[in-house]
């Protein structure tokens, strides 16, 4: 697979993600949210964490 093919595939994926209705997008699993929150807390993220 060439670099151009990879860029084209990623662009198509990004476009589909942007245009997809919210109900069709997968939910972020709770453990991923927890890991992200822990990472942000460990790195002194200055903003509020939802």
Coordinates of C-alpha atoms in Angstrom, one line a residue:
X1 CA 0.0 0.0 0.0
X2 CA 1.5 3.3 -1.0
X3 CA 1.5 6.5 1.1
X4 CA -1.1 8.0 -1.2
X5 CA -3.4 5.0 -0.7
X6 CA -3.0 5.3 3.0
X7 CA -3.8 9.0 3.0
X8 CA -6.9 8.4 0.7
X9 CA -8.2 5.7 3.1
X10 CA -7.7 7.9 6.1
X11 CA -9.4 10.8 4.4
X12 CA -12.4 8.7 3.5
X13 CA -12.6 7.4 7.1
X14 CA -12.4 10.9 8.5
X15 CA -15.0 12.2 6.1
X16 CA -17.4 9.3 7.0
X17 CA -16.8 10.0 10.7
X18 CA -17.6 13.7 10.3
X19 CA -20.7 13.1 8.2
X20 CA -22.1 10.2 10.2
X21 CA -25.1 10.9 12.4
X22 CA -24.2 10.9 16.1
X23 CA -26.4 7.8 16.7
X24 CA -24.2 5.8 14.3
X25 CA -20.9 6.6 15.9
X26 CA -19.6 4.0 18.4
X27 CA -19.7 5.0 22.1
X28 CA -16.4 5.4 23.9
X29 CA -16.1 2.5 26.4
X30 CA -16.0 3.5 30.0
X31 CA -12.6 2.1 30.6
X32 CA -11.1 4.3 27.8
X33 CA -12.7 7.3 29.4
X34 CA -11.3 6.3 32.8
X35 CA -7.8 5.9 31.4
X36 CA -7.9 9.2 29.6
X37 CA -9.1 10.9 32.8
X38 CA -6.3 9.3 34.8
X39 CA -3.8 10.4 32.2
X40 CA -5.0 14.0 32.2
X41 CA -4.9 14.1 36.0
X42 CA -1.4 12.7 36.1
X43 CA -0.2 15.3 33.7
X44 CA -1.7 18.3 35.5
X45 CA -4.2 19.1 32.9
X46 CA -5.2 22.8 33.6
X47 CA -8.8 22.7 32.4
X48 CA -11.8 21.0 33.9
X49 CA -12.3 17.3 33.2
X50 CA -15.9 16.5 32.3

